C-alpha cells in the first residue's frame, strides 16, 4: 500500500500492517501545530471533521483529488477548498495517517485515492496505545540501539510520543553504551547485536534509503560538512555509497542503450578494494535493471 506515514512522507507498507501504523498515528497521538493550522487556514475541529468527511466520501471506489474535493468541499468556504488542494499532500496526510485514505490504482497519468478500511479485504481496529508500543518495538528491532528521541524524530515528533512508547517498552529494554553514548535496545535483540557481522562492507544505497533516516543525528554516518550533499533541498535524500556502515560518498546513475552508467562522488579517496566493490555492486544493479553493460566513474 502507498500512503503517507512516518514524518508525513510517502511510504510503501504491507496491507496487513496498515491498521497498526495508522492506529499508532491516530488523533490519539497526532497534534496539529498552530503554525500549520494557520498556514492551511483551518481550525482543529474543522481538520478532524475533514478527516472523517474524506473517509466517508471514499465509499469503496477510487476517486481523483478533484472528485474527492467536489464531494468533501461541497457547501464549504473557499479556504477549505484551498486547503484540500494544497501541495505535498496537504490536508490528505492527516486522513492517510488516520487510516481514512491511501493511494488507489492509477487512472492513466492521474492518481486516485481509496479508503483502506473499505478497499482492503480485511481491516482490524488496533488500540492506539498498543499500536504505538508495537511500532516502537519494530523501530528498535530495525534501528536499535537508539533513544526515545530518535524514535520520536523518525516517527513524527508529536509531543509525548517518545515517552509514551518507551514507557510501554520499559520491561523489554536494556541500556547499552555506544561510543560513550547511552542508548536503548531490545533485550531480545542483544545477542544478535553483539554478534552482528558485516558480510558486504560496501553497498550502494538508493535515493531515500531508510538506513539514513533512523536517528535524530547522523554524525555516526558522515561528517557534518557533507550533510548538504546527503540531505538536499526539499527533503531530497541522495543515493549514497556505504563503506563499513558509514557514508563514503554519493552516486547517481543513467540508463541508455543497454548501459547503466554510475557516477560516484566520494567524500574521501577510496581504496582500490573499495572501488572494486563499488563496481561489483554496480554490475548487480545493472542486472536488476536488465542492462547488459556497466560504466562506473569516480569524481
Short mmCIF file of C-alpha atoms in Angstrom, two decimals, residues 153-286:
data_model
loop_
_atom_site.label_atom_id
_atom_site.label_comp_id
_atom_site.label_asym_id
_atom_site.label_seq_id
_atom_site.Cartn_x
_atom_site.Cartn_y
_atom_site.Cartn_z
CA UNK A 153 12.12 12.11 15.32
CA UNK A 154 11.71 9.12 12.99
CA UNK A 155 8.02 8.68 13.80
CA UNK A 156 6.74 12.23 13.72
CA UNK A 157 7.92 14.14 16.80
CA UNK A 158 4.48 14.80 18.29
CA UNK A 159 4.55 15.87 21.96
CA UNK A 160 4.97 12.96 24.36
CA UNK A 161 5.26 10.29 21.66
CA UNK A 162 8.73 9.11 22.70
CA UNK A 163 7.89 8.97 26.40
CA UNK A 164 4.69 7.02 25.76
CA UNK A 165 6.41 4.50 23.51
CA UNK A 166 9.38 3.94 25.84
CA UNK A 167 7.10 3.65 28.86
CA UNK A 168 5.23 0.83 27.15
CA UNK A 169 8.51 -0.91 26.32
CA UNK A 170 10.13 -0.42 29.72
CA UNK A 171 10.23 -4.12 30.63
CA UNK A 172 11.80 -5.05 27.28
CA UNK A 173 14.66 -2.52 27.17
CA UNK A 174 18.30 -2.73 28.15
CA UNK A 175 20.74 0.18 28.29
CA UNK A 176 23.87 -0.08 26.16
CA UNK A 177 26.85 2.19 25.59
CA UNK A 178 27.90 3.03 22.03
CA UNK A 179 30.98 5.25 21.73
CA UNK A 180 30.21 6.62 25.18
CA UNK A 181 26.56 7.41 24.44
CA UNK A 182 23.81 5.72 26.47
CA UNK A 183 21.29 4.11 24.13
CA UNK A 184 18.48 1.58 24.43
CA UNK A 185 17.99 -1.77 22.73
CA UNK A 186 15.52 -4.60 22.98
CA UNK A 187 16.81 -7.22 25.39
CA UNK A 188 15.68 -9.88 22.92
CA UNK A 189 17.99 -8.39 20.28
CA UNK A 190 21.10 -8.03 22.42
CA UNK A 191 22.81 -11.27 21.34
CA UNK A 192 22.13 -10.50 17.67
CA UNK A 193 23.57 -7.00 18.08
CA UNK A 194 26.72 -8.31 19.76
CA UNK A 195 27.23 -10.93 17.07
CA UNK A 196 26.38 -8.77 14.06
CA UNK A 197 28.75 -9.18 11.12
CA UNK A 198 29.11 -7.02 8.02
CA UNK A 199 29.38 -9.53 5.18
CA UNK A 200 29.16 -6.84 2.47
CA UNK A 201 31.20 -3.82 3.65
CA UNK A 202 30.50 -1.77 0.50
CA UNK A 203 26.94 -1.06 -0.63
CA UNK A 204 25.17 1.32 -2.99
CA UNK A 205 22.07 2.60 -1.22
CA UNK A 206 19.32 4.16 -3.36
CA UNK A 207 17.60 7.52 -3.01
CA UNK A 208 15.67 7.96 0.26
CA UNK A 209 17.07 4.77 1.75
CA UNK A 210 15.60 4.20 5.26
CA UNK A 211 19.07 3.42 6.65
CA UNK A 212 19.82 7.16 6.65
CA UNK A 213 16.61 8.19 8.41
CA UNK A 214 16.55 6.17 11.61
CA UNK A 215 18.26 8.55 14.06
CA UNK A 216 17.90 12.19 15.01
CA UNK A 217 21.63 12.76 14.49
CA UNK A 218 23.59 11.32 11.58
CA UNK A 219 27.01 12.17 12.96
CA UNK A 220 27.75 8.43 13.17
CA UNK A 221 27.16 8.13 9.41
CA UNK A 222 29.09 11.08 7.94
CA UNK A 223 30.84 14.29 8.91
CA UNK A 224 28.58 17.32 9.15
CA UNK A 225 30.43 19.07 6.34
CA UNK A 226 28.91 16.50 3.97
CA UNK A 227 25.35 16.86 5.27
CA UNK A 228 24.17 19.16 2.40
CA UNK A 229 25.31 16.53 -0.12
CA UNK A 230 23.24 13.82 1.57
CA UNK A 231 20.19 15.78 2.78
CA UNK A 232 19.44 18.14 -0.06
CA UNK A 233 16.77 20.78 -0.58
CA UNK A 234 13.06 19.92 -0.45
CA UNK A 235 13.73 16.85 1.71
CA UNK A 236 15.68 15.04 -1.03
CA UNK A 237 17.89 12.23 0.32
CA UNK A 238 20.77 11.30 -2.01
CA UNK A 239 21.79 7.82 -3.07
CA UNK A 240 24.94 7.03 -1.10
CA UNK A 241 28.00 4.78 -1.11
CA UNK A 242 28.19 2.92 2.19
CA UNK A 243 31.56 1.61 3.43
CA UNK A 244 31.58 -0.33 6.71
CA UNK A 245 28.30 1.31 7.69
CA UNK A 246 29.45 4.90 7.07
CA UNK A 247 28.62 7.14 4.11
CA UNK A 248 31.71 7.50 1.90
CA UNK A 249 30.09 9.40 -0.96
CA UNK A 250 27.04 9.84 -3.14
CA UNK A 251 26.19 8.38 -6.54
CA UNK A 252 23.88 8.99 -9.47
CA UNK A 253 23.04 6.89 -12.49
CA UNK A 254 21.65 6.98 -16.01
CA UNK A 255 20.41 4.18 -18.23
CA UNK A 256 20.77 4.28 -22.02
CA UNK A 257 21.45 1.80 -24.83
CA UNK A 258 21.54 -1.21 -22.50
CA UNK A 259 24.19 0.50 -20.37
CA UNK A 260 23.92 1.61 -16.76
CA UNK A 261 26.33 4.49 -16.09
CA UNK A 262 27.10 5.25 -12.46
CA UNK A 263 28.92 8.39 -11.31
CA UNK A 264 30.37 8.31 -7.79
CA UNK A 265 31.21 11.48 -5.85
CA UNK A 266 33.35 10.22 -2.95
CA UNK A 267 33.85 12.17 0.27
CA UNK A 268 37.40 10.81 0.55
CA UNK A 269 39.85 8.83 -1.54
CA UNK A 270 38.51 5.30 -1.88
CA UNK A 271 40.91 2.36 -1.69
CA UNK A 272 41.36 0.02 -4.64
CA UNK A 273 39.37 -2.70 -2.87
CA UNK A 274 36.55 -0.24 -2.18
CA UNK A 275 36.36 0.93 -5.80
CA UNK A 276 36.37 -2.71 -6.92
CA UNK A 277 33.47 -3.42 -4.58
CA UNK A 278 31.57 -0.40 -5.94
CA UNK A 279 32.00 -1.77 -9.47
CA UNK A 280 30.73 -5.16 -8.31
CA UNK A 281 27.64 -3.59 -6.73
CA UNK A 282 27.08 -1.56 -9.91
CA UNK A 283 27.04 -4.72 -12.03
CA UNK A 284 24.45 -6.23 -9.70
CA UNK A 285 22.23 -3.17 -10.09
CA UNK A 286 22.63 -3.25 -13.86
#
